Short mmCIF file of C-alpha atoms and ligand atoms in Angstrom, two decimals:
data_model
loop_
_atom_site.label_atom_id
_atom_site.label_comp_id
_atom_site.label_asym_id
_atom_site.label_seq_id
_atom_site.Cartn_x
_atom_site.Cartn_y
_atom_site.Cartn_z
CA MET A 1 76.85 99.32 104.32
CA GLU A 2 73.82 98.27 102.38
CA ASN A 3 74.84 99.10 98.86
CA GLY A 4 77.18 96.85 96.99
CA VAL A 5 77.00 94.11 99.59
CA ALA A 6 75.28 91.00 98.37
CA LYS A 7 72.30 90.15 100.52
CA MET A 8 73.26 87.21 102.63
CA GLU A 9 71.43 85.31 105.24
CA THR A 10 73.62 85.70 108.30
CA PRO A 11 74.01 82.48 110.25
CA THR A 12 72.13 82.87 113.49
CA ASN A 13 74.22 80.37 115.40
CA VAL A 14 77.23 81.60 117.29
CA THR A 15 80.49 80.09 116.08
CA ILE A 16 82.41 77.64 118.25
CA LYS A 17 85.31 80.07 118.58
CA GLY A 18 82.87 82.87 119.39
CA ILE A 19 81.17 81.06 122.23
CA LEU A 20 84.46 79.72 123.62
CA GLY A 21 85.73 83.30 123.72
CA LEU A 22 82.67 84.32 125.73
CA LEU A 23 83.13 81.37 128.08
CA MET A 24 86.79 82.26 128.63
CA ALA A 25 85.73 85.83 129.40
CA ASN A 26 83.37 84.44 132.01
CA LEU A 27 86.10 82.65 133.96
CA ASP A 28 86.58 83.71 137.54
CA TYR A 29 90.29 83.90 138.22
CA GLU A 30 89.58 84.58 141.92
CA ASN A 31 88.80 80.91 142.47
CA LYS A 32 92.44 80.01 141.73
CA LYS A 33 91.48 76.87 139.87
CA ARG A 34 93.56 75.88 136.90
CA VAL A 35 91.55 76.44 133.74
CA ILE A 36 90.79 73.19 131.92
CA SER A 37 89.39 73.62 128.46
CA LEU A 38 87.60 70.65 126.95
CA GLY A 39 85.82 72.96 124.56
CA MET A 40 88.08 73.37 121.57
CA GLY A 41 89.38 70.50 119.51
CA ASP A 42 93.04 71.44 119.70
CA PRO A 43 94.98 68.64 121.40
CA THR A 44 98.29 70.50 121.08
CA ALA A 45 97.31 72.31 124.28
CA PHE A 46 98.19 69.10 126.15
CA SER A 47 101.73 67.78 126.33
CA CYS A 48 100.73 64.14 125.76
CA PHE A 49 99.66 65.13 122.27
CA THR A 50 102.75 66.09 120.33
CA THR A 51 103.48 65.31 116.74
CA THR A 52 106.17 62.89 115.65
CA SER A 53 109.77 64.12 115.22
CA VAL A 54 109.59 62.59 111.74
CA ALA A 55 107.14 65.32 110.75
CA GLU A 56 109.18 68.07 112.38
CA ASP A 57 112.40 66.91 110.72
CA ALA A 58 110.70 66.72 107.33
CA VAL A 59 109.51 70.31 107.66
CA VAL A 60 112.87 71.60 108.91
CA ASP A 61 114.73 69.87 106.07
CA ALA A 62 112.27 71.17 103.48
CA LEU A 63 112.65 74.68 104.87
CA THR A 64 116.43 74.75 105.12
CA SER A 65 116.90 73.18 101.70
CA GLN A 66 116.00 76.63 100.32
CA LYS A 67 114.22 74.87 97.48
CA PHE A 68 110.75 75.69 98.69
CA ASN A 69 110.70 79.42 99.26
CA GLY A 70 108.79 80.12 96.07
CA TYR A 71 105.16 79.72 95.10
CA SER A 72 103.83 76.25 94.60
CA PRO A 73 101.39 75.44 91.79
CA THR A 74 98.03 76.65 93.11
CA VAL A 75 96.60 73.12 93.09
CA GLY A 76 99.56 71.99 95.21
CA LEU A 77 103.11 70.67 94.85
CA PRO A 78 103.15 67.59 92.57
CA GLN A 79 105.08 65.45 95.09
CA ALA A 80 102.58 66.27 97.84
CA ARG A 81 99.61 65.46 95.59
CA LYS A 82 101.23 62.18 94.64
CA ALA A 83 101.99 61.23 98.26
CA ILE A 84 98.42 61.98 99.36
CA SER A 85 96.92 60.08 96.41
CA GLU A 86 99.00 57.03 97.35
CA TYR A 87 98.19 57.39 101.05
CA LEU A 88 94.45 57.47 100.38
CA SER A 89 94.59 54.71 97.75
CA ILE A 90 95.81 52.17 100.33
CA ASN A 91 92.26 51.93 101.68
CA LEU A 92 90.41 52.07 98.36
CA PRO A 93 89.48 49.39 95.82
CA TYR A 94 90.93 51.55 93.02
CA LYS A 95 93.90 53.84 92.66
CA LEU A 96 93.68 57.62 92.87
CA SER A 97 95.81 59.76 90.62
CA PRO A 98 97.79 62.78 91.86
CA ASP A 99 95.43 64.86 89.70
CA ASP A 100 92.55 63.84 91.99
CA VAL A 101 94.25 65.64 94.88
CA PHE A 102 94.15 69.38 95.51
CA ILE A 103 96.13 70.79 98.43
CA THR A 104 94.24 73.14 100.73
CA ALA A 105 94.92 75.24 103.80
CA GLY A 106 93.64 72.63 106.23
CA CYS A 107 90.39 70.73 105.96
CA THR A 108 88.59 74.02 106.59
CA GLN A 109 89.58 75.32 103.18
CA ALA A 110 88.68 71.97 101.63
CA ILE A 111 85.15 72.47 103.00
CA GLU A 112 85.09 75.96 101.55
CA VAL A 113 86.20 74.66 98.14
CA ALA A 114 83.64 71.85 98.17
CA ILE A 115 80.75 74.16 98.91
CA SER A 116 81.88 76.82 96.44
CA ILE A 117 82.32 74.29 93.64
CA LEU A 118 78.95 72.64 94.30
CA ALA A 119 77.00 75.88 94.75
CA ARG A 120 74.53 76.88 92.07
CA PRO A 121 71.39 79.00 92.14
CA ASN A 122 68.77 77.62 94.56
CA SER A 123 70.94 74.68 95.54
CA ASN A 124 70.85 73.06 98.95
CA ILE A 125 73.11 70.66 100.80
CA LEU A 126 72.20 68.19 103.50
CA VAL A 127 74.33 68.36 106.62
CA PRO A 128 74.26 66.37 109.85
CA LYS A 129 72.79 67.61 113.12
CA PRO A 130 74.72 67.75 115.36
CA GLY A 131 77.45 68.81 113.01
CA PHE A 132 80.37 71.07 112.32
CA PRO A 133 79.28 74.72 112.00
CA ILE A 134 81.85 75.62 109.34
CA TYR A 135 79.51 73.99 106.80
CA GLU A 136 76.69 76.37 107.71
CA LEU A 137 79.03 79.35 107.62
CA CYS A 138 80.45 78.52 104.18
CA ALA A 139 77.02 77.76 102.78
CA ALA A 140 75.67 81.11 104.02
CA PHE A 141 78.45 82.97 102.21
CA ARG A 142 77.73 81.06 99.00
CA ASN A 143 73.95 81.42 99.22
CA VAL A 144 73.57 77.67 99.49
CA GLU A 145 70.64 76.51 101.58
CA ILE A 146 71.43 74.17 104.46
CA ARG A 147 69.05 71.36 105.39
CA HIS A 148 69.71 69.30 108.49
CA PHE A 149 69.22 65.59 108.90
CA ASP A 150 69.46 64.06 112.35
CA LEU A 151 72.15 61.75 113.59
CA LEU A 152 70.52 59.18 115.86
CA PRO A 153 72.08 59.15 119.33
CA GLU A 154 70.61 55.80 120.37
CA ASN A 155 71.85 54.24 117.16
CA ASN A 156 75.59 54.98 117.24
CA TRP A 157 74.84 58.42 115.81
CA GLU A 158 73.97 56.88 112.47
CA VAL A 159 72.45 59.03 109.76
CA ASP A 160 68.65 59.16 109.72
CA LEU A 161 68.32 57.96 106.14
CA ASP A 162 64.56 58.55 106.09
CA ALA A 163 65.25 62.19 106.90
CA ILE A 164 67.51 62.37 103.85
CA ASP A 165 64.73 60.95 101.68
CA ALA A 166 62.39 63.57 103.08
CA LEU A 167 64.80 66.48 102.64
CA ALA A 168 66.37 65.80 99.26
CA ASP A 169 64.88 67.40 96.17
CA HIS A 170 66.05 68.27 92.66
CA ASN A 171 68.01 71.23 94.06
CA THR A 172 70.01 69.09 96.47
CA VAL A 173 73.64 68.90 95.40
CA ALA A 174 75.35 67.03 98.22
CA ILE A 175 75.13 65.12 101.48
CA VAL A 176 77.83 65.81 104.06
CA ILE A 177 79.12 62.95 106.21
CA ILE A 178 81.65 63.44 108.99
CA ASN A 179 83.31 60.14 109.80
CA PRO A 180 84.92 59.53 112.26
CA GLY A 181 82.58 62.13 113.63
CA ASN A 182 82.95 65.44 115.33
CA PRO A 183 81.08 66.19 117.61
CA CYS A 184 79.71 62.68 118.24
CA GLY A 185 82.70 60.35 118.17
CA ASN A 186 80.90 58.00 115.77
CA VAL A 187 82.71 55.59 113.46
CA TYR A 188 80.34 54.22 110.83
CA SER A 189 80.27 50.60 109.74
CA TYR A 190 80.85 49.55 106.14
CA GLN A 191 77.17 48.62 105.94
CA HIS A 192 75.95 52.00 107.11
CA LEU A 193 78.28 53.86 104.75
CA LYS A 194 77.00 51.67 101.93
CA LYS A 195 73.44 52.65 102.76
CA ILE A 196 74.43 56.31 102.74
CA ALA A 197 76.02 55.81 99.31
CA GLU A 198 72.88 54.09 98.02
CA THR A 199 70.73 56.92 99.34
CA ALA A 200 72.97 59.53 97.70
CA LYS A 201 72.87 57.59 94.42
CA LYS A 202 69.09 57.42 94.56
CA HIS A 203 68.90 61.19 94.91
CA LYS A 204 71.70 61.76 92.37
CA VAL A 205 73.80 63.80 94.76
CA VAL A 206 77.47 63.88 95.63
CA VAL A 207 78.75 62.76 99.03
CA VAL A 208 81.08 65.17 100.75
CA ALA A 209 83.08 62.98 103.13
CA ASP A 210 84.79 64.94 105.88
CA GLU A 211 87.48 62.51 106.95
CA VAL A 212 89.63 64.92 108.87
CA TYR A 213 89.63 62.28 111.67
CA GLY A 214 90.45 59.48 109.25
CA HIS A 215 92.05 56.49 111.04
CA LEU A 216 91.36 57.99 114.47
CA ALA A 217 89.16 55.02 115.32
CA PHE A 218 89.75 53.12 118.55
CA GLY A 219 86.48 51.23 119.06
CA GLN A 220 84.68 48.33 117.49
CA ASN A 221 84.29 49.66 113.94
CA PRO A 222 87.39 50.16 111.82
CA PHE A 223 87.63 53.35 109.79
CA VAL A 224 86.26 52.85 106.28
CA PRO A 225 86.70 55.76 103.88
CA MET A 226 83.58 56.83 101.99
CA GLY A 227 85.64 56.68 98.80
CA VAL A 228 85.24 52.88 98.96
CA PHE A 229 81.80 53.56 97.45
CA GLY A 230 83.17 56.01 94.88
CA SER A 231 82.07 53.77 91.98
CA MET A 232 78.50 53.95 93.23
CA VAL A 233 78.38 57.68 93.89
CA PRO A 234 80.91 60.47 93.36
CA VAL A 235 82.65 61.31 96.62
CA LEU A 236 84.60 64.41 97.54
CA THR A 237 87.00 63.40 100.30
CA LEU A 238 88.20 66.15 102.60
CA GLY A 239 91.05 65.71 105.03
CA SER A 240 94.20 67.12 106.56
CA LEU A 241 97.28 66.38 108.61
CA SER A 242 95.74 68.40 111.47
CA LYS A 243 94.20 65.68 113.60
CA ARG A 244 96.02 62.42 112.86
CA TRP A 245 99.43 64.09 112.95
CA ILE A 246 98.39 66.58 115.66
CA VAL A 247 99.53 69.64 113.72
CA PRO A 248 96.40 71.76 113.20
CA GLY A 249 98.53 74.89 112.89
CA TRP A 250 100.40 73.62 109.83
CA ARG A 251 97.29 74.16 107.72
CA LEU A 252 97.92 71.24 105.39
CA GLY A 253 94.75 69.71 104.02
CA TRP A 254 93.31 68.12 100.91
CA PHE A 255 90.27 68.15 98.65
CA VAL A 256 90.12 64.89 96.70
CA THR A 257 87.84 63.68 93.93
CA THR A 258 87.36 60.06 95.00
CA ASP A 259 85.49 59.33 91.88
CA PRO A 260 86.67 56.43 89.68
CA ASN A 261 83.89 57.08 87.15
CA SER A 262 85.37 60.52 86.60
CA MET A 263 82.18 62.53 87.03
CA PHE A 264 84.41 65.37 88.18
CA LYS A 265 86.85 64.78 85.36
CA ASN A 266 85.01 66.61 82.61
CA THR A 267 87.05 69.48 81.24
CA LYS A 268 84.65 72.09 82.55
CA THR A 269 84.77 70.94 86.18
CA VAL A 270 88.53 70.47 86.13
CA GLU A 271 88.98 73.94 84.69
CA ARG A 272 86.64 75.42 87.28
CA LEU A 273 88.49 73.68 90.08
CA LYS A 274 91.86 74.89 88.80
CA LYS A 275 90.58 78.44 88.54
CA TYR A 276 89.11 78.25 91.98
CA PHE A 277 92.45 77.17 93.35
CA ASP A 278 94.06 80.18 91.71
CA ILE A 279 92.26 82.33 94.27
CA CYS A 280 92.71 80.02 97.26
CA GLY A 281 96.29 80.31 98.40
CA GLY A 282 97.09 76.98 100.01
CA PRO A 283 99.58 76.11 102.73
CA ALA A 284 103.23 77.22 102.71
CA THR A 285 105.30 75.49 100.02
CA PHE A 286 107.85 74.02 102.47
CA ILE A 287 105.06 72.38 104.47
CA GLN A 288 103.74 70.84 101.25
CA ALA A 289 107.25 69.70 100.37
CA ALA A 290 107.48 67.84 103.68
CA VAL A 291 104.31 65.81 103.03
CA PRO A 292 105.86 62.83 101.20
CA ARG A 293 108.27 62.16 104.08
CA ILE A 294 105.65 62.83 106.74
CA ILE A 295 103.33 60.28 105.17
CA LYS A 296 105.94 57.66 104.36
CA GLU A 297 108.05 57.81 107.49
CA THR A 298 105.56 58.22 110.33
CA SER A 299 105.62 55.03 112.35
CA ASP A 300 102.63 52.99 113.43
CA THR A 301 103.92 53.39 116.98
CA PHE A 302 103.13 57.08 116.83
CA PHE A 303 99.59 56.45 115.57
CA MET A 304 99.02 53.68 118.12
CA LYS A 305 100.11 55.93 120.97
CA THR A 306 97.55 58.57 120.01
CA LEU A 307 94.82 55.95 119.71
CA ASP A 308 95.73 54.43 123.08
CA ILE A 309 95.44 57.81 124.78
CA LEU A 310 92.15 58.64 123.06
CA LYS A 311 90.69 55.27 123.95
CA HIS A 312 91.76 55.75 127.54
CA THR A 313 90.48 59.31 127.86
CA SER A 314 87.15 58.47 126.23
CA ASP A 315 86.78 55.58 128.69
CA VAL A 316 87.56 57.95 131.57
CA CYS A 317 84.79 60.26 130.33
CA MET A 318 82.23 57.48 130.02
CA LYS A 319 83.03 56.18 133.48
CA LYS A 320 82.98 59.55 135.22
CA ILE A 321 79.78 60.60 133.48
CA GLU A 322 78.02 57.55 134.91
CA ASP A 323 78.45 59.18 138.33
CA ILE A 324 76.85 62.46 137.28
CA PRO A 325 73.06 62.05 137.25
CA CYS A 326 72.29 65.06 135.04
CA LEU A 327 74.63 63.83 132.29
CA THR A 328 74.21 60.77 130.09
CA CYS A 329 76.05 59.52 127.07
CA PRO A 330 73.85 57.30 124.91
CA THR A 331 76.67 55.98 122.74
CA LYS A 332 80.26 55.29 123.61
CA PRO A 333 82.59 57.21 121.30
CA GLN A 334 84.55 55.03 118.88
CA GLY A 335 86.71 57.65 117.25
CA SER A 336 87.69 61.28 116.72
CA MET A 337 88.36 63.46 119.76
CA ALA A 338 84.91 64.52 120.94
CA MET A 339 81.68 63.16 122.31
CA MET A 340 78.17 64.48 122.90
CA VAL A 341 76.69 64.23 126.37
CA LYS A 342 73.04 64.82 127.16
CA LEU A 343 72.11 67.25 129.88
CA ASN A 344 68.94 66.76 131.92
CA VAL A 345 68.21 70.26 133.19
CA SER A 346 65.08 69.12 135.05
CA LEU A 347 67.43 67.67 137.67
CA LEU A 348 69.12 71.03 138.21
CA LYS A 349 67.49 73.74 140.24
CA ASP A 350 68.98 76.91 138.79
CA ILE A 351 70.27 75.99 135.36
CA HIS A 352 68.04 76.65 132.38
CA ASP A 353 69.87 75.09 129.48
CA ASP A 354 73.23 73.99 128.04
CA ILE A 355 74.44 77.57 127.56
CA ASP A 356 73.66 78.42 131.18
CA PHE A 357 75.32 75.18 132.31
CA CYS A 358 78.52 75.95 130.43
CA PHE A 359 78.69 79.58 131.57
CA LYS A 360 78.18 78.74 135.24
CA LEU A 361 80.59 75.82 134.98
CA ALA A 362 83.24 78.13 133.53
CA LYS A 363 82.72 80.70 136.25
CA GLU A 364 82.53 78.34 139.22
CA GLU A 365 84.85 75.53 138.22
CA SER A 366 87.09 76.96 135.48
CA VAL A 367 86.14 74.10 133.19
CA ILE A 368 85.18 74.89 129.61
CA LEU A 369 82.74 72.67 127.71
CA LEU A 370 81.04 73.50 124.45
CA PRO A 371 77.27 74.07 124.64
CA GLY A 372 75.49 71.63 122.33
CA LEU A 373 73.46 74.44 120.79
CA THR A 374 76.58 75.57 118.89
CA VAL A 375 76.65 72.24 117.06
CA GLY A 376 72.87 72.05 116.70
CA LEU A 377 71.68 70.21 119.82
CA LYS A 378 70.14 72.16 122.66
CA ASN A 379 70.65 70.72 126.13
CA TRP A 380 73.63 68.64 125.17
CA VAL A 381 77.28 69.46 125.70
CA ARG A 382 80.31 68.50 123.64
CA ILE A 383 83.30 67.21 125.56
CA THR A 384 86.67 67.08 123.82
CA PHE A 385 88.50 64.12 125.33
CA ALA A 386 91.79 64.83 123.58
CA ALA A 387 93.22 66.04 126.87
CA GLU A 388 95.83 65.05 129.43
CA PRO A 389 94.24 62.12 131.29
CA SER A 390 94.87 63.56 134.76
CA LEU A 391 93.41 66.93 133.79
CA LEU A 392 90.41 65.28 132.20
CA GLU A 393 89.74 63.36 135.42
CA GLU A 394 90.02 66.53 137.41
CA ALA A 395 87.70 68.39 135.05
CA LEU A 396 85.07 65.68 135.35
CA GLU A 397 85.43 65.67 139.14
CA ARG A 398 84.73 69.39 139.12
CA ILE A 399 81.75 68.89 136.81
CA LYS A 400 80.44 66.34 139.30
CA THR A 401 80.86 68.74 142.22
CA PHE A 402 79.23 71.49 140.20
CA SER A 403 76.27 69.31 139.23
CA ARG A 404 75.79 68.25 142.82
CA ARG A 405 75.81 71.86 143.96
CA HIS A 406 73.12 72.77 141.46
CA SER A 407 71.01 69.69 141.89
CA TYR A 408 67.53 69.53 143.47
CA ASP A 409 67.84 66.06 144.71
CA THR A 410 70.80 65.11 146.81
CA ASN A 411 69.82 61.44 146.97
CA GLY A 412 72.58 59.23 145.81
CA TYR A 413 75.21 61.84 146.56
CA ILE A 414 77.55 61.48 149.43
C1 PLP B 501 88.97 70.12 112.83
C2 PLP B 501 87.93 69.87 111.81
C3 PLP B 501 88.01 70.42 110.53
C4 PLP B 501 89.06 71.43 110.18
O1 PLP B 501 90.29 70.86 109.98
P1 PLP B 501 91.59 71.76 109.77
O2 PLP B 501 92.53 70.87 109.05
O3 PLP B 501 92.06 72.15 111.13
O4 PLP B 501 91.20 72.94 108.97
C5 PLP B 501 87.06 70.07 109.60
N1 PLP B 501 86.04 69.24 109.90
C6 PLP B 501 85.90 68.72 111.13
C7 PLP B 501 84.76 67.82 111.41
C8 PLP B 501 86.84 69.03 112.14
O5 PLP B 501 86.67 68.54 113.37
C1 NAG B 502 65.33 63.81 133.54
O1 NAG B 502 65.29 63.24 134.82
C2 NAG B 502 63.98 62.99 135.31
C3 NAG B 502 64.11 62.55 136.76
O2 NAG B 502 64.95 61.43 136.87
C4 NAG B 502 63.32 61.97 134.44
O3 NAG B 502 62.00 61.71 134.90
C5 NAG B 502 63.28 62.48 133.01
O4 NAG B 502 62.77 61.48 132.17
C6 NAG B 502 64.67 62.87 132.55
N1 NAG B 502 64.55 63.52 131.30
C7 NAG B 502 65.24 63.15 130.24
C8 NAG B 502 65.01 63.96 129.01
O5 NAG B 502 66.03 62.23 130.25
#
């Protein structure tokens, strides 16, 4: 089909779901090992990660009330917009209005909205490497050019601000920040976020703040939303219930103009946004209707439990990785559910790269890891530590055995 199809630069990278599918197909069921997937960021696969009954009850009550079987306004139910604006305002030096909040089908759709709204002829956006490939995919469909800036592994995966200065030009429309970070597990300090805001201001670009892991911070740095710097630079805050409430399948997310100077409040932009939402089709109305109760009634105990597990499982990873010579982790994760681990293939006799490592690991040990190449870093792997602690330990044991089997040098191994 050549005619009628807009010419589009097809992303050359394989999607995360695509490569995980190939890895699953490469499993060897003959070896009778239980499959442990640390590839995908879906904690619901593990029984220690279940949502709170508060959220379930709120959804059930909204559903059975029979009040929410109709369409919602395309920008979202007013009570859900209000609840989210209040929830986000708690951590901001100003108050958001319900009109700042647009309800989306998960954070994924919020990304799609952000890129579509920002797109204009010849525009480019700056995205982190390693990053989250949905940004590249959306940009390709909207003919927006992607330019990558590095995150610095030795420096808590901070943004290489010099790279931003080098990449930004008059066609740059936005800088994307993922904090707490996937795939790196970074949680940025107030000072670093401030520098990012200053850099964005200097280049007159918007910051797109992917805060889908908001509050999932268990290390030294507390979570600071980018919107704190909204007076300095307009911020689009993207989020969802998916990660903090462990309900990725509910598809409840938000696109928020965290922008006290109302740069996005001109009639034209608001009209464009409203029209765009007319074609979006957000989450089911009864899920939206449950949001006020979900946000107000979820206890700190529930959040603390999740953080305790994530802190524990990330510690387990760090500790086990120390015993595997071909793997190193330059920075301890402080948040989110994933970390990047560096692979030294020169220590392995018959493994060429991260893709090869992950395919052979899947086949021989039934453990799934995500090759770093899929998130932009060759010869790294992403480990999702949102897993049952005992299974995670077993997976890392198997990775150790695997690495030993493929290693040149058996010194230091028993
Ligand atoms: C999971 C994730 C998303 C998508 O969130 P959903 O609410 O599941 O659509 C977006 N950005 C990042 C960085 C993620 O890890
Ligand atoms: C890989 O390991 C070898 C042997 O220990 C070492 O000399 C080399 O510097 C390592 N490479 C990287 C990229 O860490």
